[in-house]
Tab-separated table of C-alpha atoms in Angstrom:
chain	number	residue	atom	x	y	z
Q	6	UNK	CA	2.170	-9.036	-56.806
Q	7	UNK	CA	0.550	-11.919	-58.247
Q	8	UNK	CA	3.596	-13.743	-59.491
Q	9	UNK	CA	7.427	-13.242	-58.395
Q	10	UNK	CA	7.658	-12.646	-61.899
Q	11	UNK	CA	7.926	-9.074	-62.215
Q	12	UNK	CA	6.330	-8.742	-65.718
Q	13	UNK	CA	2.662	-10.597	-64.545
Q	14	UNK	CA	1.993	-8.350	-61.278
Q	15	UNK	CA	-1.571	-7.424	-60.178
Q	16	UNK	CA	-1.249	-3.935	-61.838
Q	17	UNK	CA	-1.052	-4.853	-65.273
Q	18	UNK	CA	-4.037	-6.356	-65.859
Q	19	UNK	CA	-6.461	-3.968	-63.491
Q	20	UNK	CA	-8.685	-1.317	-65.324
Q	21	UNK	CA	-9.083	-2.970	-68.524
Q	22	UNK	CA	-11.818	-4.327	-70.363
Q	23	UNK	CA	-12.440	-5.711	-73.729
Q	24	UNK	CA	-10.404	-4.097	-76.953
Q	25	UNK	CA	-12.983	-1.825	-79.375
Q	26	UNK	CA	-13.654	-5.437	-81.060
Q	27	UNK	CA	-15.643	-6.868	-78.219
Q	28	UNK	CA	-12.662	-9.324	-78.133
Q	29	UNK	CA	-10.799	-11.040	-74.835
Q	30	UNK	CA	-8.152	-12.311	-73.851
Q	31	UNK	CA	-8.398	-16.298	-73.819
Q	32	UNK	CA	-6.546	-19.115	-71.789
Q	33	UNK	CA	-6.144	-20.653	-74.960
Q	34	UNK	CA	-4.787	-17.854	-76.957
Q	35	UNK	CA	-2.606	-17.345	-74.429
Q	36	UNK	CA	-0.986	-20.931	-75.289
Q	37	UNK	CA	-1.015	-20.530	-78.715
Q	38	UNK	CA	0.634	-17.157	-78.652
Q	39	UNK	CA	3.362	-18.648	-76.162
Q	40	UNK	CA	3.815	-21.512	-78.651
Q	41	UNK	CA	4.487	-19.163	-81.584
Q	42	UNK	CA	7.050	-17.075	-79.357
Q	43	UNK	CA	8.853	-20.897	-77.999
Q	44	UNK	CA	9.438	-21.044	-82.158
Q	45	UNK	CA	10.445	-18.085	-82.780
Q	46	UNK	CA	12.603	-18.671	-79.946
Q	47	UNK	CA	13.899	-21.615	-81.430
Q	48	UNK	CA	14.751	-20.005	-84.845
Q	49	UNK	CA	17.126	-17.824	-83.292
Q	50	UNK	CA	18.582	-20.121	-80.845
Q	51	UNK	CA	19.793	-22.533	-83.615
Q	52	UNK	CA	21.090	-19.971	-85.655
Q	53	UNK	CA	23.261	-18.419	-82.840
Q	54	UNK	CA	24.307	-22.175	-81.829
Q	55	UNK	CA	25.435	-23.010	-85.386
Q	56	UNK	CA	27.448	-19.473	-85.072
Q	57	UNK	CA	29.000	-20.105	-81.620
Q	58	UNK	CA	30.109	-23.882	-82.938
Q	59	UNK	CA	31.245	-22.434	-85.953
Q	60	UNK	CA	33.413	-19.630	-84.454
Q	61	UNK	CA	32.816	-18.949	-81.090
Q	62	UNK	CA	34.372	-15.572	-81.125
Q	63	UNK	CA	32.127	-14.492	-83.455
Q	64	UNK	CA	29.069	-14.974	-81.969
Q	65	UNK	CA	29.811	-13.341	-78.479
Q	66	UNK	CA	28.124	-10.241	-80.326
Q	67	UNK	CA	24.724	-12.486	-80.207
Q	68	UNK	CA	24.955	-13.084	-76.422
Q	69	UNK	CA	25.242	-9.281	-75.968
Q	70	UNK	CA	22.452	-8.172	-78.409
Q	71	UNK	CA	20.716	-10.636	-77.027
Q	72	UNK	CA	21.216	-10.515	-73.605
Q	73	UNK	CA	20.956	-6.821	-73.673
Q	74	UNK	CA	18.329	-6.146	-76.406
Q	75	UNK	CA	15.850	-8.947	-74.402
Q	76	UNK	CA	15.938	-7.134	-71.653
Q	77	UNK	CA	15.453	-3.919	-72.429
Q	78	UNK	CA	12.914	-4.983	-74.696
Q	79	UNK	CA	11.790	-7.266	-71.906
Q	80	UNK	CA	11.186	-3.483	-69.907
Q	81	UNK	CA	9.313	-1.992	-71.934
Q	82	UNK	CA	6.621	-4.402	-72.630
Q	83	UNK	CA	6.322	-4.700	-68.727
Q	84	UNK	CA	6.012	-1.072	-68.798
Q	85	UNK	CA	3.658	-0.962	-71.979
Q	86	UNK	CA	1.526	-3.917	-72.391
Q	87	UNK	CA	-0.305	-2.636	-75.194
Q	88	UNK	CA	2.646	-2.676	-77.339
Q	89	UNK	CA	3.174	-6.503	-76.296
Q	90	UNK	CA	1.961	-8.403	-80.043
Q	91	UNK	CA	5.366	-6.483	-81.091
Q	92	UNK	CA	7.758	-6.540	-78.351
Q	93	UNK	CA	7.008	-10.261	-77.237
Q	94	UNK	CA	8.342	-11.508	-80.720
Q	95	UNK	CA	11.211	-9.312	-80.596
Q	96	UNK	CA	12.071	-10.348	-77.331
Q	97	UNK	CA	11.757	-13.988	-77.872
Q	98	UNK	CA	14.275	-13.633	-81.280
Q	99	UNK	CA	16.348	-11.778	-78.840
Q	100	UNK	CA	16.205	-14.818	-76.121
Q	101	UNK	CA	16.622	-17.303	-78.670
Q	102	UNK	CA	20.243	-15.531	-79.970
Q	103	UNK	CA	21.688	-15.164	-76.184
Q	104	UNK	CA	20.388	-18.807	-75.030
Q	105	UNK	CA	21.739	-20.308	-78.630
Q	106	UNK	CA	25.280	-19.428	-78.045
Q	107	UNK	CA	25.572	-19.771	-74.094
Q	108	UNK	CA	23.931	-23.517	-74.421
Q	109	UNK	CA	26.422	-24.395	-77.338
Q	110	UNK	CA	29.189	-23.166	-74.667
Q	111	UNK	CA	28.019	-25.617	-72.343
Q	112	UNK	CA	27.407	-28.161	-74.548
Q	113	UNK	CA	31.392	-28.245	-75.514
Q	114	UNK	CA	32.240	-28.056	-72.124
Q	115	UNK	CA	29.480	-30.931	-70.659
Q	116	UNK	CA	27.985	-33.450	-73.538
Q	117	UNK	CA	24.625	-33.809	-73.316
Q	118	UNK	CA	23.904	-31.525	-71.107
Q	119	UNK	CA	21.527	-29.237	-73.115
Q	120	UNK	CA	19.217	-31.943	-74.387
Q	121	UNK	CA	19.032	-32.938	-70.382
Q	122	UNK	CA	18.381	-29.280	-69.612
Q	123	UNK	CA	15.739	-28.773	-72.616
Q	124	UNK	CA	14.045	-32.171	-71.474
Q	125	UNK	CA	13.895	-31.462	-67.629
Q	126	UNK	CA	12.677	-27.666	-68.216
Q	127	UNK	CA	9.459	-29.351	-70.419
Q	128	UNK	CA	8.813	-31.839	-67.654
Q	129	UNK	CA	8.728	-29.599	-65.141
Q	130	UNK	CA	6.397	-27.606	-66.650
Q	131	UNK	CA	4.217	-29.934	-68.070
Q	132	UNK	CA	4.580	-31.812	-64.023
Q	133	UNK	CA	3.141	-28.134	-62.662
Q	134	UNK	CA	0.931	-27.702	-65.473
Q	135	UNK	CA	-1.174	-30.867	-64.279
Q	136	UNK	CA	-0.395	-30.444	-60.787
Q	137	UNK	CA	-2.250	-26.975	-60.838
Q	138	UNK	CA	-4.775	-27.858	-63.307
Q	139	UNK	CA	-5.865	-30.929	-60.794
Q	140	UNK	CA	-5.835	-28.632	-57.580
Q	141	UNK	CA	-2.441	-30.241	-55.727
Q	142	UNK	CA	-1.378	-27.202	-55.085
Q	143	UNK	CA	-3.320	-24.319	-53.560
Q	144	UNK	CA	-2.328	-21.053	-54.912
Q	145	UNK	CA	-3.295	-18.575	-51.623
Q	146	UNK	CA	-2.169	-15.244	-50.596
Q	147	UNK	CA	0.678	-16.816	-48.288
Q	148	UNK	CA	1.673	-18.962	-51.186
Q	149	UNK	CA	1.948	-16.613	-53.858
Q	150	UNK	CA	3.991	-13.698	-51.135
Q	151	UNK	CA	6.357	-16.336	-50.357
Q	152	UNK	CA	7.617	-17.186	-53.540
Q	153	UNK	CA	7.615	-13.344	-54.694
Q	154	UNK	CA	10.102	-12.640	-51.997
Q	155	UNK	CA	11.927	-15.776	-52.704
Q	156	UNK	CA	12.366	-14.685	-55.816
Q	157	UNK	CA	13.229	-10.928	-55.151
Q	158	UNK	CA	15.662	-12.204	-52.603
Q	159	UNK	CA	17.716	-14.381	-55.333
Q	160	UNK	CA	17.767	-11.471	-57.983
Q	161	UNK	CA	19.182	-9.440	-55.335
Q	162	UNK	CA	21.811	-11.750	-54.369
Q	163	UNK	CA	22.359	-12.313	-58.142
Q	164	UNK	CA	22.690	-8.794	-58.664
Q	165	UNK	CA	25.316	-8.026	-55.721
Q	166	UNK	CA	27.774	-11.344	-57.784
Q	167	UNK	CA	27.631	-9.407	-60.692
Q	168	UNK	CA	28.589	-6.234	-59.169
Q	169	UNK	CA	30.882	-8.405	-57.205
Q	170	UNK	CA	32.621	-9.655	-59.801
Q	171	UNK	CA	34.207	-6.323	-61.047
Q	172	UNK	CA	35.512	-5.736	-57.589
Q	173	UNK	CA	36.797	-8.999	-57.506
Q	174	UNK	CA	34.390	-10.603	-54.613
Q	175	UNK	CA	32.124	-13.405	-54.904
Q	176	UNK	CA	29.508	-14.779	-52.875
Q	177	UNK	CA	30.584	-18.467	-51.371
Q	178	UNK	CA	29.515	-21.310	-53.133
Q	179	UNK	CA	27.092	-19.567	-55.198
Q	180	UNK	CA	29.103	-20.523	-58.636
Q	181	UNK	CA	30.983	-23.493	-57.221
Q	182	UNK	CA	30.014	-27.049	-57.662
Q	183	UNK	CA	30.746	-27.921	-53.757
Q	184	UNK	CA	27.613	-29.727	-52.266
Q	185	UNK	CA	26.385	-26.333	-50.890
Q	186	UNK	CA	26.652	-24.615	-54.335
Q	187	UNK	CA	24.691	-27.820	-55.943
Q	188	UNK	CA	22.211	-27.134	-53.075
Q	189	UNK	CA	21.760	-23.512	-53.805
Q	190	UNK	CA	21.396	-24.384	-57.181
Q	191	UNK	CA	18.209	-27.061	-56.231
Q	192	UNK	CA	16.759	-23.972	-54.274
Q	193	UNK	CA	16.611	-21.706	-57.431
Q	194	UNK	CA	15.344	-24.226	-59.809
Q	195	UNK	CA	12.332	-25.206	-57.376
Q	196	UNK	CA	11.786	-20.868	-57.055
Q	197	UNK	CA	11.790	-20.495	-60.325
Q	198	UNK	CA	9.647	-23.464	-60.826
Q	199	UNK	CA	7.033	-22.447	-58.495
Q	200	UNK	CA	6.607	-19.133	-60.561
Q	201	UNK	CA	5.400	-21.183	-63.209
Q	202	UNK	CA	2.380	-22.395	-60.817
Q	203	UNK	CA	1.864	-18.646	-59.951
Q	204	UNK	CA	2.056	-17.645	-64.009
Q	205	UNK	CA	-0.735	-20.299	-64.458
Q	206	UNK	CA	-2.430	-18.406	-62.055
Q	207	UNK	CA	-2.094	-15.125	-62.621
Q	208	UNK	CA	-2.899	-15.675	-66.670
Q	209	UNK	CA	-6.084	-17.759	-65.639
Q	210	UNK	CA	-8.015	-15.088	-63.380
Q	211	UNK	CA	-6.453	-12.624	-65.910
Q	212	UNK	CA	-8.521	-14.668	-68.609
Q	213	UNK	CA	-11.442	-14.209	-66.273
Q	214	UNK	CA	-11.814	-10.366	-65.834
Q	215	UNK	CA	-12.132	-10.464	-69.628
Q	216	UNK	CA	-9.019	-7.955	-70.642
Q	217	UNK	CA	-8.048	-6.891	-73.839
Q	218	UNK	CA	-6.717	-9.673	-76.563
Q	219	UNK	CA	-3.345	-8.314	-77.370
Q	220	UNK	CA	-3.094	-9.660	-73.180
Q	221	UNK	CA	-2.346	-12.607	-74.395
Q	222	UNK	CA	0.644	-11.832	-75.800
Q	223	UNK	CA	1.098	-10.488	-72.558
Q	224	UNK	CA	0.881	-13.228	-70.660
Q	225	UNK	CA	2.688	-15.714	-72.947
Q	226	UNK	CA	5.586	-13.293	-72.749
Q	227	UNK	CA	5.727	-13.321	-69.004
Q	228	UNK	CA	5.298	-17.095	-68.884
Q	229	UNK	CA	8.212	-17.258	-71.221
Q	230	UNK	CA	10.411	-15.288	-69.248
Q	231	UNK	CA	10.047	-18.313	-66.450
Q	232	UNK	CA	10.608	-20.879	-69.090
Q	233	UNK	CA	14.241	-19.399	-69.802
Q	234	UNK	CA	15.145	-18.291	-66.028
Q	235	UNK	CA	14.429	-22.108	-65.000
Q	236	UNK	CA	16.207	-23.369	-68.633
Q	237	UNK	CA	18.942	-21.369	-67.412
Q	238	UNK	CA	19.123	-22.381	-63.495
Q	239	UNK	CA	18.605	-26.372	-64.720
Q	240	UNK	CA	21.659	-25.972	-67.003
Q	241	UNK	CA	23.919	-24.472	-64.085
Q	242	UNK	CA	22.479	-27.187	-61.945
Q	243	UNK	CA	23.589	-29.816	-64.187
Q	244	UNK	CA	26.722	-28.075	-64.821
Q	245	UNK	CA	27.733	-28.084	-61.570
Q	246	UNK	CA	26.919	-31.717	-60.526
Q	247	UNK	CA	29.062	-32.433	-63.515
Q	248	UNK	CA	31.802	-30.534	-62.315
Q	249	UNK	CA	31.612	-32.022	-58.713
């Protein structure tokens, strides 16, 4: 894999060449595709928000369609690439609806805390952006293994607390604001930071071997689905220090 994000492996971009146009995918219609799915993104998200302030009963509906529409929506473009300039939108409305109504629960509960979490996710991306870009950081073979299995190891222990939870176990610390849990918390915000270094990567030399255009909306869809699992792990960071 060339990214611990499961949706930008090595296999999806090998064995294909320019579309019947003659046209390729480009670094910088990759950005301008992700850009267009961040707003679309947005759209949803303050609908759902307004909603979940409004009457938060109501919009629990949105988290589920859009927690569980995004990601099967989410599978099938990994599965399907070619059928990414429709599914990426779709999955980004999707996003926007469950991330509108969870951040307006945390925002009730913690102040602030959303506007931190939106402003620390941009930095951090725009801090590894320019950290790659000027060489820092030296994407090798070792580099790029290490932070797949990082990341397969915390879905796995993410998956066994959800199963947990309907058996009524939970993994130590993993949800509590104790110093250990706040730690944790650091760890999974710097993994899923580091897949943004390896997403830069992986779209880059994709860019390079000159695959179709609809890869762009490829790539900005797996680059988004980084942007929202570190959104996500920043705002139960700062949830928890608040808490502690």
């Amino acid at each position: 894999m060339r990214s611990g994000n499961p949706s930008l492996k090595k296999e999806a971009f090998e064995g294909f060449g320019a579309d019947r146009t003659g046209r390729t995918m480009t670094i910088l219609g990759t950005v301008n595709k992700t850009f267009i799915l961040l707003i679309l993104l947005l759209a949803t998200f303050v609908y759902s928000w307004n909603q979940f302030l409004v009457s938060p009963n109501s919009a629990m509906p949105l988290i589920l369609v859009g927690g569980i529409g995004g990601f099967l929506i989410a599978l099938v473009t990994i599965f399907v690439p070619k059928v990414s300039p429709f599914t990426a939108p779709v999955y980004a409305l999707l996003e926007g609806l469950f991330l509108g109504a969870i951040s307006a629960r945390y925002e009730l509960q913690y102040g602030g805390i959303v506007f931190q979490a939106v402003l620390l996710t941009i930095a951090v991306l725009l801090s590894l952006l320019v950290v790659y870009r000027s060489g820092l950081i030296k994407v090798t073979h070792n580099f790029k293994m290490g932070v797949a299995a990082a990341t397969g190891a915390i879905f796995v222990v993410y998956l066994i607390s959800f199963i947990g939870r309907f058996f009524g176990f939970q993994i130590p610390h993993l949800h509590e604001a104790t110093p250990l849990g706040i730690a944790i918390s650091v760890i999974i915000v710097i993994v899923a930071a580091l897949n943004l270094v390896l997403d830069f990567d992986f779209i880059e030399n994709a860019s390079k071997r000159q695959v179709p255009k609809y890869f762009e909306w490829y790539g900005a869809f797996g680059l988004l689905i980084t942007l929202v699992w570190l959104y996500l792990e920043i705002l139960r960071l700062l949830s928890k220090i608040r808490r502690s």
